[in-house]
Amino acid sequence: MALYNDTVMDHFLNPHNVGEIENPDGKGIYGSPVCGDMMMVTLSVDENEVITDAKFKTYGCGSAIASSSMATDMIKGMKVEEALEVSNEKIVEELGGLPAIKIHCSVLAEHAIKNAIYDYAQTHGKTYAGLEGYVPNTDPDEDDEEEGFEEEQFSDEKK
Ligand code: FES
Protein backbone atom coordinates (compact mmCIF):
# COMPACT_ATOMS: atom_id res chain seq x y z
CA MET A 1 0.00 0.00 0.00
CA ALA A 2 1.45 3.30 -1.03
CA LEU A 3 0.61 5.49 1.90
CA TYR A 4 3.13 8.19 1.00
CA ASN A 5 4.11 9.66 -2.35
CA ASP A 6 7.74 9.81 -3.51
CA THR A 7 8.30 13.41 -2.39
CA VAL A 8 7.10 12.61 1.12
CA MET A 9 9.22 9.46 1.24
CA ASP A 10 12.26 11.36 0.04
CA HIS A 11 11.92 14.05 2.69
CA PHE A 12 11.20 11.42 5.33
CA LEU A 13 14.18 9.22 4.46
CA ASN A 14 16.59 12.07 3.70
CA PRO A 15 15.26 14.98 5.68
CA HIS A 16 16.76 18.41 5.12
CA ASN A 17 17.61 20.86 7.91
CA VAL A 18 17.70 18.42 10.80
CA GLY A 19 19.34 19.78 13.93
CA GLU A 20 19.42 22.84 16.09
CA ILE A 21 20.97 26.24 15.35
CA GLU A 22 23.29 27.44 18.08
CA ASN A 23 22.26 30.82 19.45
CA PRO A 24 19.17 31.03 17.25
CA ASP A 25 17.33 34.28 16.65
CA GLY A 26 14.08 32.44 17.21
CA LYS A 27 13.17 29.10 18.73
CA GLY A 28 9.78 27.45 18.85
CA ILE A 29 8.55 24.22 20.37
CA TYR A 30 5.14 22.80 19.70
CA GLY A 31 3.40 19.70 20.99
CA SER A 32 0.57 18.29 18.92
CA PRO A 33 -2.71 18.12 20.80
CA VAL A 34 -3.70 15.32 18.42
CA CYS A 35 -0.89 12.83 18.96
CA GLY A 36 1.39 14.38 21.62
CA ASP A 37 4.39 14.47 19.28
CA MET A 38 6.83 17.35 19.60
CA MET A 39 8.60 19.64 17.19
CA MET A 40 11.35 22.19 17.75
CA VAL A 41 12.33 24.77 15.14
CA THR A 42 15.28 27.17 15.39
CA LEU A 43 15.81 30.12 13.06
CA SER A 44 18.57 32.50 12.06
CA VAL A 45 17.27 35.85 10.86
CA ASP A 46 19.45 38.60 9.39
CA GLU A 47 19.16 42.36 9.80
CA ASN A 48 16.82 42.56 6.80
CA GLU A 49 14.41 40.16 8.52
CA VAL A 50 15.27 37.39 6.08
CA ILE A 51 15.37 33.84 7.41
CA THR A 52 18.87 32.71 6.53
CA ASP A 53 18.69 29.30 8.21
CA ALA A 54 16.08 27.02 9.74
CA LYS A 55 16.50 23.68 11.46
CA PHE A 56 14.19 21.24 13.16
CA LYS A 57 14.13 18.33 15.54
CA THR A 58 11.10 16.22 16.12
CA TYR A 59 9.67 13.27 17.94
CA GLY A 60 7.02 13.20 15.28
CA CYS A 61 6.21 10.51 12.79
CA GLY A 62 7.37 10.20 9.20
CA SER A 63 4.84 12.76 8.00
CA ALA A 64 6.03 15.23 10.62
CA ILE A 65 9.63 14.72 9.52
CA ALA A 66 8.71 15.16 5.85
CA SER A 67 6.55 18.21 6.63
CA SER A 68 9.28 19.88 8.67
CA SER A 69 11.94 19.10 6.12
CA MET A 70 9.82 20.68 3.39
CA ALA A 71 8.65 23.60 5.55
CA THR A 72 12.17 24.56 6.66
CA ASP A 73 13.30 24.39 3.01
CA MET A 74 10.39 26.65 2.07
CA ILE A 75 11.04 29.36 4.66
CA LYS A 76 14.79 29.63 4.11
CA GLY A 77 15.38 32.82 2.15
CA MET A 78 11.93 34.19 2.95
CA LYS A 79 11.24 37.40 4.80
CA VAL A 80 9.75 36.72 8.22
CA GLU A 81 6.32 38.02 7.22
CA GLU A 82 6.27 35.75 4.18
CA ALA A 83 7.17 32.76 6.34
CA LEU A 84 4.18 33.54 8.55
CA GLU A 85 2.00 32.77 5.55
CA VAL A 86 3.37 29.26 5.16
CA SER A 87 0.33 27.32 6.28
CA ASN A 88 0.11 23.60 6.76
CA GLU A 89 -2.01 23.47 3.60
CA LYS A 90 0.87 24.98 1.63
CA ILE A 91 3.31 22.50 3.16
CA VAL A 92 1.03 19.59 2.22
CA GLU A 93 0.64 21.01 -1.27
CA GLU A 94 4.41 21.20 -1.74
CA LEU A 95 4.68 17.62 -0.53
CA GLY A 96 2.14 16.56 -3.13
CA GLY A 97 -0.35 15.52 -0.49
CA LEU A 98 -0.51 13.61 2.77
CA PRO A 99 -3.04 11.00 3.88
CA ALA A 100 -5.97 12.65 5.67
CA ILE A 101 -5.09 11.10 9.01
CA LYS A 102 -1.62 12.64 8.73
CA ILE A 103 -2.61 16.24 8.07
CA HIS A 104 -2.12 17.16 11.74
CA CYS A 105 1.56 16.28 11.34
CA SER A 106 1.97 19.19 8.93
CA VAL A 107 0.19 21.41 11.46
CA LEU A 108 2.96 20.51 13.90
CA ALA A 109 5.51 21.99 11.47
CA GLU A 110 3.46 25.13 10.83
CA HIS A 111 2.99 25.84 14.52
CA ALA A 112 6.59 25.17 15.50
CA ILE A 113 7.70 27.67 12.84
CA LYS A 114 5.14 30.20 13.98
CA ASN A 115 6.27 29.79 17.59
CA ALA A 116 9.88 30.31 16.52
CA ILE A 117 8.92 33.48 14.65
CA TYR A 118 6.93 34.63 17.66
CA ASP A 119 10.04 34.14 19.79
CA TYR A 120 12.09 36.09 17.24
CA ALA A 121 9.56 38.93 17.25
CA GLN A 122 9.45 39.03 21.05
CA THR A 123 13.21 39.04 21.51
CA HIS A 124 13.91 41.50 18.69
CA GLY A 125 11.11 43.99 19.34
CA LYS A 126 9.28 43.26 16.06
CA THR A 127 5.59 43.16 15.29
CA TYR A 128 3.97 41.40 12.36
CA ALA A 129 0.40 41.51 11.14
CA GLY A 130 0.44 37.71 10.93
CA LEU A 131 1.19 37.47 14.65
CA GLU A 132 -1.46 39.85 15.94
CA GLY A 133 -3.27 38.18 18.78
CA TYR A 134 -1.15 35.08 18.39
CA VAL A 135 -0.71 33.07 21.54
CA PRO A 136 2.12 30.60 21.21
CA ASN A 137 0.87 27.15 21.97
CA THR A 138 3.84 25.27 23.31
CA ASP A 139 4.48 22.14 25.25
CA PRO A 140 2.61 22.40 28.54
CA ASP A 141 5.46 20.61 30.28
CA GLU A 142 8.03 23.37 29.86
CA ASP A 143 10.61 21.89 32.22
CA ASP A 144 11.04 18.77 30.19
CA GLU A 145 11.30 20.36 26.82
CA GLU A 146 15.08 20.76 26.61
CA GLU A 147 15.71 17.40 28.13
CA GLY A 148 13.15 15.93 25.81
CA PHE A 149 15.26 16.80 22.83
CA GLU A 150 18.38 14.81 23.71
CA GLU A 151 20.19 13.75 20.56
CA GLU A 152 20.15 10.04 21.16
CA GLN A 153 16.41 10.02 21.48
CA PHE A 154 16.08 11.41 18.00
CA SER A 155 15.62 8.40 15.87
CA ASP A 156 14.18 8.81 12.40
CA GLU A 157 10.98 7.15 13.33
CA LYS A 158 9.40 6.32 16.60
CA LYS A 159 6.19 4.74 15.54
FE1 FES B 1 2.18 12.75 15.55
FE2 FES B 1 2.46 12.53 12.93
S1 FES B 1 3.22 14.05 14.22
S2 FES B 1 1.39 11.22 14.27
Short mmCIF file of C-alpha atoms in Angstrom, two decimals, residues 12-158:
data_model
loop_
_atom_site.label_atom_id
_atom_site.label_comp_id
_atom_site.label_asym_id
_atom_site.label_seq_id
_atom_site.Cartn_x
_atom_site.Cartn_y
_atom_site.Cartn_z
CA PHE A 12 11.20 11.42 5.33
CA LEU A 13 14.18 9.22 4.46
CA ASN A 14 16.59 12.07 3.70
CA PRO A 15 15.26 14.98 5.68
CA HIS A 16 16.76 18.41 5.12
CA ASN A 17 17.61 20.86 7.91
CA VAL A 18 17.70 18.42 10.80
CA GLY A 19 19.34 19.78 13.93
CA GLU A 20 19.42 22.84 16.09
CA ILE A 21 20.97 26.24 15.35
CA GLU A 22 23.29 27.44 18.08
CA ASN A 23 22.26 30.82 19.45
CA PRO A 24 19.17 31.03 17.25
CA ASP A 25 17.33 34.28 16.65
CA GLY A 26 14.08 32.44 17.21
CA LYS A 27 13.17 29.10 18.73
CA GLY A 28 9.78 27.45 18.85
CA ILE A 29 8.55 24.22 20.37
CA TYR A 30 5.14 22.80 19.70
CA GLY A 31 3.40 19.70 20.99
CA SER A 32 0.57 18.29 18.92
CA PRO A 33 -2.71 18.12 20.80
CA VAL A 34 -3.70 15.32 18.42
CA CYS A 35 -0.89 12.83 18.96
CA GLY A 36 1.39 14.38 21.62
CA ASP A 37 4.39 14.47 19.28
CA MET A 38 6.83 17.35 19.60
CA MET A 39 8.60 19.64 17.19
CA MET A 40 11.35 22.19 17.75
CA VAL A 41 12.33 24.77 15.14
CA THR A 42 15.28 27.17 15.39
CA LEU A 43 15.81 30.12 13.06
CA SER A 44 18.57 32.50 12.06
CA VAL A 45 17.27 35.85 10.86
CA ASP A 46 19.45 38.60 9.39
CA GLU A 47 19.16 42.36 9.80
CA ASN A 48 16.82 42.56 6.80
CA GLU A 49 14.41 40.16 8.52
CA VAL A 50 15.27 37.39 6.08
CA ILE A 51 15.37 33.84 7.41
CA THR A 52 18.87 32.71 6.53
CA ASP A 53 18.69 29.30 8.21
CA ALA A 54 16.08 27.02 9.74
CA LYS A 55 16.50 23.68 11.46
CA PHE A 56 14.19 21.24 13.16
CA LYS A 57 14.13 18.33 15.54
CA THR A 58 11.10 16.22 16.12
CA TYR A 59 9.67 13.27 17.94
CA GLY A 60 7.02 13.20 15.28
CA CYS A 61 6.21 10.51 12.79
CA GLY A 62 7.37 10.20 9.20
CA SER A 63 4.84 12.76 8.00
CA ALA A 64 6.03 15.23 10.62
CA ILE A 65 9.63 14.72 9.52
CA ALA A 66 8.71 15.16 5.85
CA SER A 67 6.55 18.21 6.63
CA SER A 68 9.28 19.88 8.67
CA SER A 69 11.94 19.10 6.12
CA MET A 70 9.82 20.68 3.39
CA ALA A 71 8.65 23.60 5.55
CA THR A 72 12.17 24.56 6.66
CA ASP A 73 13.30 24.39 3.01
CA MET A 74 10.39 26.65 2.07
CA ILE A 75 11.04 29.36 4.66
CA LYS A 76 14.79 29.63 4.11
CA GLY A 77 15.38 32.82 2.15
CA MET A 78 11.93 34.19 2.95
CA LYS A 79 11.24 37.40 4.80
CA VAL A 80 9.75 36.72 8.22
CA GLU A 81 6.32 38.02 7.22
CA GLU A 82 6.27 35.75 4.18
CA ALA A 83 7.17 32.76 6.34
CA LEU A 84 4.18 33.54 8.55
CA GLU A 85 2.00 32.77 5.55
CA VAL A 86 3.37 29.26 5.16
CA SER A 87 0.33 27.32 6.28
CA ASN A 88 0.11 23.60 6.76
CA GLU A 89 -2.01 23.47 3.60
CA LYS A 90 0.87 24.98 1.63
CA ILE A 91 3.31 22.50 3.16
CA VAL A 92 1.03 19.59 2.22
CA GLU A 93 0.64 21.01 -1.27
CA GLU A 94 4.41 21.20 -1.74
CA LEU A 95 4.68 17.62 -0.53
CA GLY A 96 2.14 16.56 -3.13
CA GLY A 97 -0.35 15.52 -0.49
CA LEU A 98 -0.51 13.61 2.77
CA PRO A 99 -3.04 11.00 3.88
CA ALA A 100 -5.97 12.65 5.67
CA ILE A 101 -5.09 11.10 9.01
CA LYS A 102 -1.62 12.64 8.73
CA ILE A 103 -2.61 16.24 8.07
CA HIS A 104 -2.12 17.16 11.74
CA CYS A 105 1.56 16.28 11.34
CA SER A 106 1.97 19.19 8.93
CA VAL A 107 0.19 21.41 11.46
CA LEU A 108 2.96 20.51 13.90
CA ALA A 109 5.51 21.99 11.47
CA GLU A 110 3.46 25.13 10.83
CA HIS A 111 2.99 25.84 14.52
CA ALA A 112 6.59 25.17 15.50
CA ILE A 113 7.70 27.67 12.84
CA LYS A 114 5.14 30.20 13.98
CA ASN A 115 6.27 29.79 17.59
CA ALA A 116 9.88 30.31 16.52
CA ILE A 117 8.92 33.48 14.65
CA TYR A 118 6.93 34.63 17.66
CA ASP A 119 10.04 34.14 19.79
CA TYR A 120 12.09 36.09 17.24
CA ALA A 121 9.56 38.93 17.25
CA GLN A 122 9.45 39.03 21.05
CA THR A 123 13.21 39.04 21.51
CA HIS A 124 13.91 41.50 18.69
CA GLY A 125 11.11 43.99 19.34
CA LYS A 126 9.28 43.26 16.06
CA THR A 127 5.59 43.16 15.29
CA TYR A 128 3.97 41.40 12.36
CA ALA A 129 0.40 41.51 11.14
CA GLY A 130 0.44 37.71 10.93
CA LEU A 131 1.19 37.47 14.65
CA GLU A 132 -1.46 39.85 15.94
CA GLY A 133 -3.27 38.18 18.78
CA TYR A 134 -1.15 35.08 18.39
CA VAL A 135 -0.71 33.07 21.54
CA PRO A 136 2.12 30.60 21.21
CA ASN A 137 0.87 27.15 21.97
CA THR A 138 3.84 25.27 23.31
CA ASP A 139 4.48 22.14 25.25
CA PRO A 140 2.61 22.40 28.54
CA ASP A 141 5.46 20.61 30.28
CA GLU A 142 8.03 23.37 29.86
CA ASP A 143 10.61 21.89 32.22
CA ASP A 144 11.04 18.77 30.19
CA GLU A 145 11.30 20.36 26.82
CA GLU A 146 15.08 20.76 26.61
CA GLU A 147 15.71 17.40 28.13
CA GLY A 148 13.15 15.93 25.81
CA PHE A 149 15.26 16.80 22.83
CA GLU A 150 18.38 14.81 23.71
CA GLU A 151 20.19 13.75 20.56
CA GLU A 152 20.15 10.04 21.16
CA GLN A 153 16.41 10.02 21.48
CA PHE A 154 16.08 11.41 18.00
CA SER A 155 15.62 8.40 15.87
CA ASP A 156 14.18 8.81 12.40
CA GLU A 157 10.98 7.15 13.33
CA LYS A 158 9.40 6.32 16.60
#
